[in-house]
PDB file of C-alpha atoms in Angstrom:
ATOM      1  CA  MET A   5     -13.155 -25.277  -3.326  1.00 47.00           C
ATOM      2  CA  VAL A   6     -17.550 -23.919  -2.672  1.00 46.00           C
ATOM      3  CA  SER A   7     -15.852 -21.004  -0.650  1.00 55.00           C
ATOM      4  CA  ASN A   8     -12.906 -20.198  -3.149  1.00 66.00           C
ATOM      5  CA  ILE A   9     -15.807 -20.150  -6.060  1.00 70.00           C
ATOM      6  CA  VAL A  10     -17.752 -18.020  -3.971  1.00 65.00           C
ATOM      7  CA  ASN A  11     -15.005 -15.228  -3.349  1.00 74.00           C
ATOM      8  CA  GLU A  12     -14.098 -15.354  -6.677  1.00 80.00           C
ATOM      9  CA  LEU A  13     -18.074 -14.272  -7.266  1.00 84.00           C
ATOM     10  CA  VAL A  14     -17.518 -11.415  -4.631  1.00 83.00           C
ATOM     11  CA  GLU A  15     -14.777 -10.150  -5.837  1.00 83.00           C
ATOM     12  CA  GLU A  16     -16.187  -9.976  -9.091  1.00 85.00           C
ATOM     13  CA  TYR A  17     -19.200  -8.366  -8.072  1.00 89.00           C
ATOM     14  CA  ILE A  18     -17.742  -5.482  -6.019  1.00 88.00           C
ATOM     15  CA  ARG A  19     -15.234  -5.047  -9.739  1.00 87.00           C
ATOM     16  CA  ASN A  20     -17.621  -4.773 -11.642  1.00 88.00           C
ATOM     17  CA  MET A  21     -19.691  -2.206  -9.194  1.00 90.00           C
ATOM     18  CA  ILE A  22     -16.388  -0.273  -9.584  1.00 91.00           C
ATOM     19  CA  PRO A  23     -17.193   2.462 -12.137  1.00 92.00           C
ATOM     20  CA  LYS A  24     -14.157   2.759 -15.279  1.00 91.00           C
ATOM     21  CA  SER A  25     -10.973   3.962 -14.941  1.00 92.00           C
ATOM     22  CA  SER A  26     -10.130   7.099 -17.983  1.00 93.00           C
ATOM     23  CA  GLY A  27      -7.102   9.170 -18.251  1.00 94.00           C
ATOM     24  CA  ILE A  28      -3.396   8.689 -16.573  1.00 96.00           C
ATOM     25  CA  ILE A  29      -5.147   6.322 -14.492  1.00 96.00           C
ATOM     26  CA  TYR A  30      -6.764   3.410 -16.845  1.00 96.00           C
ATOM     27  CA  GLU A  31      -3.602   3.603 -18.453  1.00 97.00           C
ATOM     28  CA  MET A  32      -1.140   2.824 -15.868  1.00 97.00           C
ATOM     29  CA  GLU A  33      -3.618  -0.214 -15.272  1.00 97.00           C
ATOM     30  CA  GLU A  34      -3.573  -1.241 -19.009  1.00 97.00           C
ATOM     31  CA  TYR A  35       0.675  -0.976 -17.995  1.00 97.00           C
ATOM     32  CA  ALA A  36      -0.008  -2.642 -15.319  1.00 97.00           C
ATOM     33  CA  ARG A  37      -1.430  -5.889 -16.570  1.00 96.00           C
ATOM     34  CA  GLU A  38       0.884  -5.964 -19.793  1.00 97.00           C
ATOM     35  CA  ASN A  39       3.638  -6.350 -18.214  1.00 97.00           C
ATOM     36  CA  ASN A  40       2.668  -7.991 -14.932  1.00 95.00           C
ATOM     37  CA  VAL A  41       3.474  -4.613 -12.340  1.00 96.00           C
ATOM     38  CA  PRO A  42       1.941  -5.265  -9.875  1.00 93.00           C
ATOM     39  CA  ILE A  43      -0.363  -2.457  -8.228  1.00 96.00           C
ATOM     40  CA  ILE A  44      -2.940  -1.672  -5.511  1.00 95.00           C
ATOM     41  CA  GLN A  45      -6.342  -3.767  -7.073  1.00 94.00           C
ATOM     42  CA  PRO A  46      -9.094  -1.913  -7.903  1.00 93.00           C
ATOM     43  CA  GLU A  47     -11.378  -2.517  -4.814  1.00 95.00           C
ATOM     44  CA  VAL A  48      -8.223  -1.595  -2.234  1.00 96.00           C
ATOM     45  CA  ALA A  49      -8.088   1.940  -4.370  1.00 96.00           C
ATOM     46  CA  LYS A  50     -11.404   2.660  -3.745  1.00 96.00           C
ATOM     47  CA  PHE A  51     -11.642   1.872   0.304  1.00 96.00           C
ATOM     48  CA  LEU A  52      -8.574   3.797   0.613  1.00 98.00           C
ATOM     49  CA  GLU A  53      -9.597   7.078  -2.021  1.00 97.00           C
ATOM     50  CA  VAL A  54     -12.738   6.834   1.192  1.00 97.00           C
ATOM     51  CA  VAL A  55     -10.362   5.873   3.935  1.00 97.00           C
ATOM     52  CA  ILE A  56      -8.217   9.639   2.459  1.00 98.00           C
ATOM     53  CA  LYS A  57     -11.339  10.838   1.952  1.00 97.00           C
ATOM     54  CA  ALA A  58     -13.523  10.042   5.502  1.00 97.00           C
ATOM     55  CA  SER A  59     -10.566  11.376   7.151  1.00 96.00           C
ATOM     56  CA  SER A  60      -9.520  14.067   5.576  1.00 96.00           C
ATOM     57  CA  ILE A  61      -5.448  12.954   4.629  1.00 98.00           C
ATOM     58  CA  LYS A  62      -3.521  15.407   3.429  1.00 98.00           C
ATOM     59  CA  SER A  63       0.256  13.961   3.837  1.00 98.00           C
ATOM     60  CA  ILE A  64       1.404  10.103   3.069  1.00 98.00           C
ATOM     61  CA  LEU A  65       4.189   8.693   3.358  1.00 98.00           C
ATOM     62  CA  GLU A  66       4.665   5.244   0.922  1.00 98.00           C
ATOM     63  CA  ILE A  67       6.707   2.910   0.948  1.00 98.00           C
ATOM     64  CA  GLY A  68       6.839   1.165  -2.667  1.00 97.00           C
ATOM     65  CA  THR A  69       6.285   3.306  -5.242  1.00 97.00           C
ATOM     66  CA  ALA A  70       6.031   1.343  -8.748  1.00 97.00           C
ATOM     67  CA  ILE A  71       4.591   2.549 -11.496  1.00 98.00           C
ATOM     68  CA  GLY A  72       3.676   5.753  -9.239  1.00 98.00           C
ATOM     69  CA  TYR A  73      -0.383   4.255  -9.371  1.00 98.00           C
ATOM     70  CA  SER A  74      -1.163   4.209  -6.029  1.00 98.00           C
ATOM     71  CA  ALA A  75       0.516   8.052  -5.100  1.00 98.00           C
ATOM     72  CA  THR A  76      -1.722   9.075  -8.422  1.00 98.00           C
ATOM     73  CA  VAL A  77      -4.733   7.412  -6.498  1.00 97.00           C
ATOM     74  CA  PHE A  78      -3.847   9.611  -3.535  1.00 98.00           C
ATOM     75  CA  THR A  79      -3.157  12.472  -4.180  1.00 98.00           C
ATOM     76  CA  ARG A  80      -6.168  12.697  -6.353  1.00 96.00           C
ATOM     77  CA  ALA A  81      -8.583  11.407  -3.576  1.00 97.00           C
ATOM     78  CA  MET A  82      -6.550  14.799  -1.605  1.00 97.00           C
ATOM     79  CA  ASN A  83      -8.519  16.702  -4.303  1.00 94.00           C
ATOM     80  CA  ILE A  84      -4.801  17.519  -5.575  1.00 91.00           C
ATOM     81  CA  LYS A  85      -4.700  19.525  -2.044  1.00 93.00           C
ATOM     82  CA  GLY A  86      -2.234  17.125  -0.404  1.00 96.00           C
ATOM     83  CA  LYS A  87       1.303  16.062  -0.821  1.00 98.00           C
ATOM     84  CA  VAL A  88       3.285  12.489  -1.478  1.00 98.00           C
ATOM     85  CA  ILE A  89       6.164  11.416  -0.495  1.00 98.00           C
ATOM     86  CA  THR A  90       7.136   8.210  -2.484  1.00 98.00           C
ATOM     87  CA  ILE A  91      10.171   4.958  -1.811  1.00 98.00           C
ATOM     88  CA  GLU A  92      11.370   3.234  -4.798  1.00 98.00           C
ATOM     89  CA  LYS A  93      14.246   1.576  -5.340  1.00 96.00           C
ATOM     90  CA  ASN A  94      14.130  -0.165  -8.584  1.00 97.00           C
ATOM     91  CA  GLU A  95      15.360   2.428 -11.536  1.00 97.00           C
ATOM     92  CA  GLU A  96      13.504   1.027 -14.181  1.00 97.00           C
ATOM     93  CA  MET A  97       9.959   1.347 -12.379  1.00 97.00           C
ATOM     94  CA  PHE A  98      11.088   5.161 -10.573  1.00 98.00           C
ATOM     95  CA  GLU A  99      11.694   6.204 -13.765  1.00 98.00           C
ATOM     96  CA  ILE A 100       8.316   5.130 -15.549  1.00 98.00           C
ATOM     97  CA  ALA A 101       6.804   6.372 -11.864  1.00 98.00           C
ATOM     98  CA  SER A 102       8.345   9.923 -13.075  1.00 98.00           C
ATOM     99  CA  LYS A 103       6.660   9.541 -16.673  1.00 97.00           C
ATOM    100  CA  ASN A 104       3.569   9.116 -14.492  1.00 98.00           C
ATOM    101  CA  ILE A 105       3.391  11.865 -12.436  1.00 97.00           C
ATOM    102  CA  LYS A 106       4.707  14.456 -14.562  1.00 97.00           C
ATOM    103  CA  LYS A 107       2.174  13.457 -17.618  1.00 97.00           C
ATOM    104  CA  ALA A 108      -0.755  12.878 -14.787  1.00 96.00           C
ATOM    105  CA  GLY A 109       0.174  16.611 -13.383  1.00 96.00           C
ATOM    106  CA  TYR A 110       0.958  15.987 -10.230  1.00 97.00           C
ATOM    107  CA  GLU A 111       4.811  17.097  -9.845  1.00 96.00           C
ATOM    108  CA  LYS A 112       4.606  19.501  -7.390  1.00 96.00           C
ATOM    109  CA  ASN A 113       1.702  17.487  -5.116  1.00 97.00           C
ATOM    110  CA  ILE A 114       4.576  14.109  -5.589  1.00 98.00           C
ATOM    111  CA  GLU A 115       8.012  13.675  -4.731  1.00 98.00           C
ATOM    112  CA  ILE A 116      10.029  10.669  -5.928  1.00 98.00           C
ATOM    113  CA  LYS A 117      12.397   9.330  -3.625  1.00 98.00           C
ATOM    114  CA  PHE A 118      15.652   6.655  -5.383  1.00 97.00           C
ATOM    115  CA  GLY A 119      16.896   4.120  -2.354  1.00 97.00           C
ATOM    116  CA  ASP A 120      16.514   1.669  -0.521  1.00 96.00           C
ATOM    117  CA  ALA A 121      13.551   2.701   2.432  1.00 96.00           C
ATOM    118  CA  VAL A 122      15.631   1.768   4.973  1.00 96.00           C
ATOM    119  CA  ASP A 123      18.405   3.952   4.199  1.00 96.00           C
ATOM    120  CA  VAL A 124      16.240   6.742   2.126  1.00 97.00           C
ATOM    121  CA  LEU A 125      13.492   6.531   5.786  1.00 97.00           C
ATOM    122  CA  PRO A 126      16.111   7.738   8.321  1.00 96.00           C
ATOM    123  CA  LYS A 127      16.366  11.116   6.174  1.00 96.00           C
ATOM    124  CA  ILE A 128      12.852  12.022   5.990  1.00 97.00           C
ATOM    125  CA  GLU A 129      11.741  14.560   8.125  1.00 94.00           C
ATOM    126  CA  GLY A 130       8.556  15.956   9.315  1.00 95.00           C
ATOM    127  CA  LYS A 131       5.247  13.892  10.147  1.00 97.00           C
ATOM    128  CA  PHE A 132       2.789  12.586   7.642  1.00 98.00           C
ATOM    129  CA  ASP A 133      -1.405  11.268   8.237  1.00 98.00           C
ATOM    130  CA  MET A 134      -1.185   8.346   6.565  1.00 98.00           C
ATOM    131  CA  ILE A 135       1.744   5.934   5.245  1.00 98.00           C
ATOM    132  CA  PHE A 136       1.087   3.178   2.919  1.00 98.00           C
ATOM    133  CA  LEU A 137       3.539  -0.351   2.549  1.00 98.00           C
ATOM    134  CA  ASP A 138       3.369  -1.717  -0.110  1.00 95.00           C
ATOM    135  CA  ALA A 139       7.357  -2.135  -0.827  1.00 92.00           C
ATOM    136  CA  ALA A 140       9.126  -5.783   0.392  1.00 89.00           C
ATOM    137  CA  LYS A 141       6.422  -7.894   1.845  1.00 89.00           C
ATOM    138  CA  GLY A 142       9.535 -10.210   4.338  1.00 90.00           C
ATOM    139  CA  HIS A 143      10.239  -6.674   5.763  1.00 94.00           C
ATOM    140  CA  TYR A 144       7.256  -5.017   6.917  1.00 96.00           C
ATOM    141  CA  GLN A 145       8.391  -4.437  10.695  1.00 95.00           C
ATOM    142  CA  LYS A 146      11.606  -2.972   9.722  1.00 96.00           C
ATOM    143  CA  PHE A 147       9.633  -0.111   7.621  1.00 97.00           C
ATOM    144  CA  PHE A 148       6.917  -0.127  10.625  1.00 97.00           C
ATOM    145  CA  SER A 149      10.170   0.293  12.781  1.00 96.00           C
ATOM    146  CA  LEU A 150      11.450   3.315  11.019  1.00 97.00           C
ATOM    147  CA  CYS A 151       8.858   5.190   9.973  1.00 96.00           C
ATOM    148  CA  TYR A 152       5.960   4.501  13.564  1.00 97.00           C
ATOM    149  CA  GLU A 153       7.496   7.718  14.848  1.00 96.00           C
ATOM    150  CA  LYS A 154       6.628  10.120  11.861  1.00 97.00           C
ATOM    151  CA  LEU A 155       3.049   9.387  12.113  1.00 98.00           C
ATOM    152  CA  ASN A 156       1.273  11.661  13.173  1.00 97.00           C
ATOM    153  CA  ASP A 157      -1.136  10.844  16.004  1.00 96.00           C
ATOM    154  CA  GLY A 158      -4.205  10.467  15.125  1.00 97.00           C
ATOM    155  CA  GLY A 159      -3.267   9.032  11.326  1.00 98.00           C
ATOM    156  CA  ILE A 160      -3.079   5.555  10.048  1.00 98.00           C
ATOM    157  CA  ILE A 161      -0.621   2.907   8.925  1.00 98.00           C
ATOM    158  CA  VAL A 162      -1.539   0.890   5.792  1.00 98.00           C
ATOM    159  CA  SER A 163      -0.444  -2.463   4.469  1.00 97.00           C
ATOM    160  CA  ASP A 164      -1.002  -3.748   1.779  1.00 96.00           C
ATOM    161  CA  ASN A 165      -1.350  -7.735   0.302  1.00 92.00           C
ATOM    162  CA  VAL A 166      -0.699  -8.672   4.207  1.00 94.00           C
ATOM    163  CA  LEU A 167      -2.278 -12.165   3.997  1.00 90.00           C
ATOM    164  CA  TYR A 168      -0.708 -12.542   0.532  1.00 84.00           C
ATOM    165  CA  LYS A 169      -2.614 -15.303  -1.352  1.00 80.00           C
ATOM    166  CA  GLY A 170      -3.593 -16.908   1.945  1.00 79.00           C
ATOM    167  CA  MET A 171      -0.517 -18.487   2.976  1.00 82.00           C
ATOM    168  CA  ILE A 172      -0.491 -16.293   5.871  1.00 86.00           C
ATOM    169  CA  ALA A 173      -4.283 -17.727   7.308  1.00 77.00           C
ATOM    170  CA  SER A 174      -2.991 -21.755   6.712  1.00 78.00           C
ATOM    171  CA  ASN A 175      -0.348 -23.393   6.372  1.00 76.00           C
ATOM    172  CA  LYS A 176      -1.680 -26.014   3.586  1.00 77.00           C
ATOM    173  CA  TYR A 177      -0.927 -22.626   0.793  1.00 75.00           C
ATOM    174  CA  VAL A 178       2.432 -22.065   2.167  1.00 78.00           C
ATOM    175  CA  LYS A 179       4.922 -22.734  -0.374  1.00 80.00           C
ATOM    176  CA  ARG A 180       8.599 -23.599   0.510  1.00 80.00           C
ATOM    177  CA  ARG A 181      10.315 -20.346  -0.661  1.00 81.00           C
ATOM    178  CA  LYS A 182       7.439 -18.075   0.968  1.00 80.00           C
ATOM    179  CA  ILE A 183       8.403 -19.522   4.566  1.00 88.00           C
ATOM    180  CA  THR A 184      10.358 -16.943   5.510  1.00 89.00           C
ATOM    181  CA  ILE A 185       7.683 -13.890   4.415  1.00 90.00           C
ATOM    182  CA  VAL A 186       4.335 -16.236   5.765  1.00 87.00           C
ATOM    183  CA  LYS A 187       6.872 -15.879   9.169  1.00 92.00           C
ATOM    184  CA  ARG A 188       7.971 -12.647   9.216  1.00 93.00           C
ATOM    185  CA  MET A 189       4.606 -11.134   8.071  1.00 93.00           C
ATOM    186  CA  ARG A 190       2.590 -13.454  10.723  1.00 93.00           C
ATOM    187  CA  LYS A 191       4.841 -12.044  13.149  1.00 96.00           C
ATOM    188  CA  TYR A 192       4.214  -8.383  11.686  1.00 96.00           C
ATOM    189  CA  LEU A 193       0.627  -8.573  11.882  1.00 97.00           C
ATOM    190  CA  ASP A 194       0.277 -10.336  15.342  1.00 97.00           C
ATOM    191  CA  TYR A 195       2.826  -7.435  16.124  1.00 97.00           C
ATOM    192  CA  ILE A 196       0.442  -4.122  15.124  1.00 97.00           C
ATOM    193  CA  SER A 197      -2.562  -6.247  16.240  1.00 97.00           C
ATOM    194  CA  LYS A 198      -1.722  -6.229  20.168  1.00 97.00           C
ATOM    195  CA  HIS A 199       1.218  -2.554  19.741  1.00 97.00           C
ATOM    196  CA  PRO A 200      -0.549  -0.730  22.428  1.00 96.00           C
ATOM    197  CA  ASN A 201      -0.669   2.473  20.605  1.00 97.00           C
ATOM    198  CA  LEU A 202      -2.570   0.857  17.331  1.00 97.00           C
ATOM    199  CA  THR A 203      -5.930   0.274  16.745  1.00 97.00           C
ATOM    200  CA  THR A 204      -5.875  -2.209  13.815  1.00 98.00           C
ATOM    201  CA  SER A 205      -7.816  -4.534  11.673  1.00 97.00           C
ATOM    202  CA  ILE A 206      -7.442  -6.302   8.858  1.00 97.00           C
ATOM    203  CA  ILE A 207      -9.562  -6.513   5.940  1.00 95.00           C
ATOM    204  CA  PRO A 208      -9.956  -9.442   3.827  1.00 92.00           C
ATOM    205  CA  ILE A 209     -10.043  -7.325   0.070  1.00 92.00           C
ATOM    206  CA  GLY A 210      -7.609  -7.641  -2.399  1.00 90.00           C
ATOM    207  CA  ASP A 211      -5.276  -9.174  -1.194  1.00 91.00           C
ATOM    208  CA  GLY A 212      -5.767  -8.394   2.185  1.00 94.00           C
ATOM    209  CA  VAL A 213      -5.218  -4.896   4.039  1.00 96.00           C
ATOM    210  CA  ALA A 214      -4.113  -4.142   7.517  1.00 97.00           C
ATOM    211  CA  LEU A 215      -5.568  -0.652   8.683  1.00 98.00           C
ATOM    212  CA  SER A 216      -3.843   0.765  12.110  1.00 98.00           C
ATOM    213  CA  TYR A 217      -5.192   3.633  13.765  1.00 98.00           C
ATOM    214  CA  LYS A 218      -2.682   5.514  15.707  1.00 97.00           C
ATOM    215  CA  ASN A 219      -4.470   6.271  18.827  1.00 93.00           C
ATOM    216  CA  ARG A 220      -4.003   9.929  19.696  1.00 83.00           C
ATOM    217  CA  GLU A 221      -3.188   9.531  23.288  1.00 69.00           C
ATOM    218  CA  ALA A 222      -0.050   7.984  22.015  1.00 48.00           C
ATOM    219  CA  ASN A 223       3.586   9.074  23.270  1.00 50.00           C
TER     220      ASN A 223
END
C-alpha cells in the first residue's frame, strides 16, 4: 500500500514537471481523456521525444495509430523532417487520426495505412530508425517477427505498456480474463531481453516501456 502511494506521488511529480501541451496536441489529449482512448502517457511521450532527438531518428514505423497522437508527437520530435508510417485497423480511429494529422499539417510526414498489422507489415518496404509497438498486447512477438528485419542496425524498437498494469510483474495482480495476454507478454519480454542482436532495457514509466537497441554488428 505504501509502495503504491509512493509510486503515485512520483508519477504526479514527474507529470507536473512536463510543460503543458497546446494546439492539436492538447486537443488530442483532451479527446483521449473524454473518450477513454488509450494514448501514450505524458512521461512516456517526453521520454520518447528525448530518445528520438538524441538518436537523430528520421524514420519511424508505428503499429497502432489510435487517434494519431504518438505519430504527431514523433513528427514534432523529428522537427518535421522525418517520416512516420503508422498502421491502424480500427476504421473509426483511422478516420479520426487522418483528420488530426491533416489539422496538424503533417500529411507529408505521416502516412496512415489501414488494416491489420499482420497483413500490412509484409507489404511495407524500406527500413526504419525506430519501430514503435503499441497495438494488441498479446501479439507483440508476432509483430516483432514481422518488423525486425525492417529495423536499421543501430535502430530502436520501443514496446509500450509492457508491464500491463503491474500484472506482468506478479501473478497476484493478474485478472483471470487477462491470463493469456500476460503469458504472451512475459514470453515476449523474455525473448527480446535474451535476443543475441538486441540490447534491451525495461523501464517502469507509464505502463512500462521496453527499449531495444539493434546492435550494429547484427546480421
